Amino acid sequence: MTKAIKQYGLWTSPITPRSLAEGIRVTELAWDSDGETLVWLEGRSDRGVIVAKQRGEAPLDLTTELNVRARVGYGGGEFTVHQGVVYFVSQGRIYRQSLHGGPARPITPPFGQPAAPAVSPDGRWILFVHSDGDEDVLAITDTEGKYWPQRLVSGRDFFMQPCWHPGGNRIAWIAWDHPLMPWQGTQLELAELDLGADPLPIVAGSRLIAGGNKVAIFQPEFSPDGRWLAYVSDESGFGNLYLYDLVEEDYRPLTDEKMEISLPAWVQGRRSYGFTHAGEAVLYRASKEGVDRLLRITLDTGETKPVTQLSDYTLFQQPTPSPTEPAIAVICSSATTPTRVITCTLLDKYQPRIHRRQAGETIAAGVLSRPIPVSWSSNDGAEVFGLYYPPTNTDFSGIGLPPAVLMIHGGPSSQYSAGYHPETQFLTSRGYAVLEVNYRGSTGYGKDYLQTLDGNWGILDVEDVIAGADFLVESERAAPDKLVIMGGSAGGYTVLRLLCERPDLFKAAVCRYGVADLFSLAQQTHKFEAHYLDSLLGPLPEKQELYRDRSPVSRVERIKTPIAIFQGEKDKVVPKEQAELIVASLRARGIPHEYHSYADEGHGWRKAETIEAYFDTVERFLKRYVLFA
């Protein structure tokens, strides 16, 4: 079929702001203990809904009245399932509800915020993380809600990923303290419980198993037979799997690869592996150059094999082996396949079963761009990584070189990976090229790459993006006079810093809830990141000159690039005052800009109407300042 020639950026696309607003987020996944029911959490606009699917039956929405959402830090760890009951977090309480429907009943009082509930093997007790905003603890109560919850473990700034030994008399968890972040240094602790204490169990003794101030541990999990405690550690320089022998009290690495099995623990409830039901192997996702693989490793021999039935996917989230048979459930996608909930047996003769699809699957494959892993040299010769998406549309082609959007992720320790990215496809299907930049400081490329940004935030990320722009131009992937920079949160900070340092490089910019004043951020942000800047920049007051020098607001008079700024008015991570400092200067100096604030949004968009308005605005803004300027 002959393609119509049309200006890049003006191609007609079936990926509309409305279709993006109607998308569903799937974030957590679990099996019931009998292996017959699969349960997942869907984000529908600003509501979290628990969905249960029993074998052979249609999916059932369980939580039709309550909004399922945990609010410890950035959230996550919303639910767990055990013996026909789902336990979930809503309105600051833990509720229990039958998987067969019926009303939900609270089992904890409305005080503080719970997360990461974990039910004991006998179904009597529920262990969870609790925060009142200032103090975090591990707490415990009974699953019927008869007793007032008690503190089980305290004395650390943060707790994450509590889990039970199959014998029911031991627990393990991750803990760390300020000023560390969980990908910098955490500790894995193991405790014996006194189950005869009245009325709730207490800790009889605990000990450190692994980790420290310079070693990050992720996701402890006991083997089904209770012999092993598995965990992910970055001790080798990459996040690899380890096994701690609970009998011999010794550990050994299970994997030794230059692939990343760990995940930056921005939220509770994240997982990257699980034991098979018989405990003879571990199923895990590993990332290299932004592309995931799902693998199986046998404990005895160390033999590793890919799960070939799922080789078409490039992003795997929450891999969850069945507790009763050789099968796995996983949330997965690829660049051209929107997020799905899938189960897959480990027997080659059976095809995977899809339990949840997205409406985006109706989009023709020819409209979707496939990422190309690329790398380039920064100004100091260091190698930088990213994913390049060429403009793609079945019906159109352009003349010359396309405009390009350089997308900057938040964190800054996050990563662009090769899953389905609606915002990227929104742009490429209209005729923009996109470079998703994994600048130094991103996860997924090893510990050294991640830690390079320490002390250098606002410098190396800026240099790496500038070098990325040069790479696009020099490789003739983008028009040099039509470059756009776009990012949110920490990525928004990099956007603002770039506009200060290189006012003439970009034709336009989009900044979502970006950091403008580092002093205010250190004083006002939430507990989880209260000391993050200690590593990214250095402690105050010793580094006050550095904070001043690298705050975009200190050099805001250099910004002259047209910019669209977006902000949630309920943002507790980067308060709206940060955006308004930049907007005030732009307005006073007559710099072309737009400012859009959303009354009911926080740090990121949840409501469908906000998402639709955002993409409408971005498309119009780019036409005005990039295509028609």
mmCIF file of N, CA, C and O in Angstrom, residues 586-627:
data_model
loop_
_atom_site.group_PDB
_atom_site.id
_atom_site.type_symbol
_atom_site.label_atom_id
_atom_site.label_comp_id
_atom_site.label_asym_id
_atom_site.label_seq_id
_atom_site.Cartn_x
_atom_site.Cartn_y
_atom_site.Cartn_z
ATOM 1 N N LEU A 586 8.956 33.059 34.118
ATOM 2 C CA LEU A 586 8.602 33.016 32.704
ATOM 3 C C LEU A 586 7.565 34.088 32.372
ATOM 4 O O LEU A 586 7.669 34.786 31.357
ATOM 5 N N ARG A 587 6.591 34.228 33.250
ATOM 6 C CA ARG A 587 5.536 35.203 33.021
ATOM 7 C C ARG A 587 6.091 36.631 33.059
ATOM 8 O O ARG A 587 5.755 37.465 32.201
ATOM 9 N N ALA A 588 6.952 36.893 34.042
ATOM 10 C CA ALA A 588 7.504 38.246 34.194
ATOM 11 C C ALA A 588 8.382 38.630 33.011
ATOM 12 O O ALA A 588 8.440 39.806 32.623
ATOM 13 N N ARG A 589 9.041 37.649 32.395
ATOM 14 C CA ARG A 589 9.966 37.942 31.297
ATOM 15 C C ARG A 589 9.335 37.762 29.927
ATOM 16 O O ARG A 589 9.986 37.948 28.901
ATOM 17 N N GLY A 590 8.061 37.339 29.889
ATOM 18 C CA GLY A 590 7.375 37.176 28.617
ATOM 19 C C GLY A 590 7.853 35.994 27.807
ATOM 20 O O GLY A 590 7.745 36.004 26.570
ATOM 21 N N ILE A 591 8.363 34.962 28.474
ATOM 22 C CA ILE A 591 8.818 33.757 27.770
ATOM 23 C C ILE A 591 7.601 32.907 27.421
ATOM 24 O O ILE A 591 6.725 32.680 28.267
ATOM 25 N N PRO A 592 7.507 32.429 26.191
ATOM 26 C CA PRO A 592 6.350 31.599 25.814
ATOM 27 C C PRO A 592 6.248 30.361 26.713
ATOM 28 O O PRO A 592 7.208 29.592 26.840
ATOM 29 N N HIS A 593 5.095 30.197 27.319
ATOM 30 C CA HIS A 593 4.924 29.061 28.226
ATOM 31 C C HIS A 593 3.438 28.802 28.445
ATOM 32 O O HIS A 593 2.594 29.655 28.170
ATOM 33 N N GLU A 594 3.153 27.617 28.949
ATOM 34 C CA GLU A 594 1.823 27.272 29.420
ATOM 35 C C GLU A 594 1.971 26.616 30.788
ATOM 36 O O GLU A 594 2.928 25.869 31.018
ATOM 37 N N TYR A 595 1.022 26.905 31.675
ATOM 38 C CA TYR A 595 1.027 26.285 32.995
ATOM 39 C C TYR A 595 -0.332 25.655 33.235
ATOM 40 O O TYR A 595 -1.367 26.327 33.167
ATOM 41 N N HIS A 596 -0.327 24.353 33.506
ATOM 42 C CA HIS A 596 -1.562 23.612 33.738
ATOM 43 C C HIS A 596 -1.448 22.880 35.077
ATOM 44 O O HIS A 596 -0.562 22.042 35.264
ATOM 45 N N SER A 597 -2.335 23.211 35.985
ATOM 46 C CA SER A 597 -2.357 22.528 37.282
ATOM 47 C C SER A 597 -3.690 21.797 37.441
ATOM 48 O O SER A 597 -4.722 22.267 36.951
ATOM 49 N N TYR A 598 -3.633 20.661 38.118
ATOM 50 C CA TYR A 598 -4.804 19.806 38.262
ATOM 51 C C TYR A 598 -5.132 19.640 39.742
ATOM 52 O O TYR A 598 -4.318 19.105 40.529
ATOM 53 N N ALA A 599 -6.340 20.076 40.113
ATOM 54 C CA ALA A 599 -6.706 20.176 41.523
ATOM 55 C C ALA A 599 -6.731 18.828 42.239
ATOM 56 O O ALA A 599 -6.409 18.745 43.425
ATOM 57 N N ASP A 600 -7.093 17.762 41.549
ATOM 58 C CA ASP A 600 -7.287 16.472 42.208
ATOM 59 C C ASP A 600 -6.170 15.475 41.938
ATOM 60 O O ASP A 600 -6.345 14.274 42.144
ATOM 61 N N GLU A 601 -5.031 15.952 41.476
ATOM 62 C CA GLU A 601 -3.920 15.055 41.175
ATOM 63 C C GLU A 601 -2.741 15.298 42.113
ATOM 64 O O GLU A 601 -2.565 16.394 42.639
ATOM 65 N N GLY A 602 -1.952 14.234 42.289
ATOM 66 C CA GLY A 602 -0.742 14.326 43.091
ATOM 67 C C GLY A 602 0.487 14.233 42.207
ATOM 68 O O GLY A 602 0.614 14.937 41.214
ATOM 69 N N HIS A 603 1.391 13.299 42.554
ATOM 70 C CA HIS A 603 2.642 13.151 41.826
ATOM 71 C C HIS A 603 2.441 12.166 40.679
ATOM 72 O O HIS A 603 2.808 10.992 40.752
ATOM 73 N N GLY A 604 1.841 12.642 39.610
ATOM 74 C CA GLY A 604 1.487 11.793 38.479
ATOM 75 C C GLY A 604 -0.013 11.828 38.261
ATOM 76 O O GLY A 604 -0.783 12.224 39.135
ATOM 77 N N TRP A 605 -0.438 11.397 37.069
ATOM 78 C CA TRP A 605 -1.851 11.492 36.710
ATOM 79 C C TRP A 605 -2.541 10.153 36.898
ATOM 80 O O TRP A 605 -2.055 9.112 36.484
ATOM 81 N N ARG A 606 -3.722 10.196 37.511
ATOM 82 C CA ARG A 606 -4.548 9.009 37.679
ATOM 83 C C ARG A 606 -5.914 9.156 37.009
ATOM 84 O O ARG A 606 -6.428 8.224 36.422
ATOM 85 N N LYS A 607 -6.503 10.327 37.130
ATOM 86 C CA LYS A 607 -7.863 10.533 36.632
ATOM 87 C C LYS A 607 -7.873 10.549 35.101
ATOM 88 O O LYS A 607 -7.011 11.158 34.458
ATOM 89 N N ALA A 608 -8.882 9.888 34.526
ATOM 90 C CA ALA A 608 -8.982 9.796 33.070
ATOM 91 C C ALA A 608 -9.069 11.174 32.428
ATOM 92 O O ALA A 608 -8.451 11.428 31.385
ATOM 93 N N GLU A 609 -9.826 12.088 33.043
ATOM 94 C CA GLU A 609 -9.988 13.410 32.442
ATOM 95 C C GLU A 609 -8.678 14.189 32.447
ATOM 96 O O GLU A 609 -8.403 14.988 31.547
ATOM 97 N N THR A 610 -7.829 13.954 33.463
ATOM 98 C CA THR A 610 -6.525 14.614 33.491
ATOM 99 C C THR A 610 -5.632 14.090 32.379
ATOM 100 O O THR A 610 -4.964 14.851 31.676
ATOM 101 N N ILE A 611 -5.609 12.769 32.222
ATOM 102 C CA ILE A 611 -4.767 12.150 31.196
ATOM 103 C C ILE A 611 -5.164 12.630 29.809
ATOM 104 O O ILE A 611 -4.314 12.981 28.978
ATOM 105 N N GLU A 612 -6.463 12.683 29.549
ATOM 106 C CA GLU A 612 -6.922 13.155 28.248
ATOM 107 C C GLU A 612 -6.543 14.614 28.025
ATOM 108 O O GLU A 612 -6.050 14.989 26.950
ATOM 109 N N ALA A 613 -6.743 15.438 29.037
ATOM 110 C CA ALA A 613 -6.401 16.860 28.909
ATOM 111 C C ALA A 613 -4.903 17.046 28.704
ATOM 112 O O ALA A 613 -4.476 17.904 27.901
ATOM 113 N N TYR A 614 -4.096 16.258 29.394
ATOM 114 C CA TYR A 614 -2.641 16.365 29.264
ATOM 115 C C TYR A 614 -2.199 16.082 27.834
ATOM 116 O O TYR A 614 -1.454 16.860 27.226
ATOM 117 N N PHE A 615 -2.636 14.957 27.275
ATOM 118 C CA PHE A 615 -2.198 14.611 25.921
ATOM 119 C C PHE A 615 -2.761 15.565 24.875
ATOM 120 O O PHE A 615 -2.079 15.880 23.887
ATOM 121 N N ASP A 616 -3.971 16.035 25.069
ATOM 122 C CA ASP A 616 -4.512 17.064 24.175
ATOM 123 C C ASP A 616 -3.609 18.301 24.174
ATOM 124 O O ASP A 616 -3.290 18.861 23.126
ATOM 125 N N THR A 617 -3.217 18.698 25.369
ATOM 126 C CA THR A 617 -2.412 19.912 25.511
ATOM 127 C C THR A 617 -1.026 19.732 24.920
ATOM 128 O O THR A 617 -0.501 20.613 24.225
ATOM 129 N N VAL A 618 -0.402 18.588 25.183
ATOM 130 C CA VAL A 618 0.939 18.337 24.646
ATOM 131 C C VAL A 618 0.923 18.352 23.119
ATOM 132 O O VAL A 618 1.797 18.955 22.476
ATOM 133 N N GLU A 619 -0.077 17.693 22.517
ATOM 134 C CA GLU A 619 -0.145 17.666 21.053
ATOM 135 C C GLU A 619 -0.297 19.073 20.487
ATOM 136 O O GLU A 619 0.402 19.456 19.532
ATOM 137 N N ARG A 620 -1.179 19.839 21.067
ATOM 138 C CA ARG A 620 -1.389 21.208 20.575
ATOM 139 C C ARG A 620 -0.140 22.064 20.781
ATOM 140 O O ARG A 620 0.254 22.840 19.909
ATOM 141 N N PHE A 621 0.496 21.916 21.937
ATOM 142 C CA PHE A 621 1.691 22.703 22.261
ATOM 143 C C PHE A 621 2.826 22.409 21.275
ATOM 144 O O PHE A 621 3.499 23.324 20.784
ATOM 145 N N LEU A 622 3.050 21.133 20.961
ATOM 146 C CA LEU A 622 4.126 20.781 20.043
ATOM 147 C C LEU A 622 3.843 21.271 18.625
ATOM 148 O O LEU A 622 4.762 21.680 17.899
ATOM 149 N N LYS A 623 2.594 21.228 18.218
ATOM 150 C CA LYS A 623 2.267 21.773 16.902
ATOM 151 C C LYS A 623 2.612 23.256 16.837
ATOM 152 O O LYS A 623 3.199 23.730 15.854
ATOM 153 N N ARG A 624 2.250 23.967 17.869
ATOM 154 C CA ARG A 624 2.443 25.422 17.846
ATOM 155 C C ARG A 624 3.910 25.809 17.886
ATOM 156 O O ARG A 624 4.356 26.681 17.118
ATOM 157 N N TYR A 625 4.701 25.167 18.771
ATOM 158 C CA TYR A 625 6.057 25.650 19.013
ATOM 159 C C TYR A 625 7.151 24.843 18.309
ATOM 160 O O TYR A 625 8.301 25.271 18.279
ATOM 161 N N VAL A 626 6.796 23.681 17.754
ATOM 162 C CA VAL A 626 7.801 22.866 17.060
ATOM 163 C C VAL A 626 7.499 22.783 15.565
ATOM 164 O O VAL A 626 8.353 23.066 14.724
ATOM 165 N N LEU A 627 6.282 22.411 15.225
ATOM 166 C CA LEU A 627 5.950 22.184 13.818
ATOM 167 C C LEU A 627 5.673 23.466 13.053
ATOM 168 O O LEU A 627 6.045 23.592 11.880
#
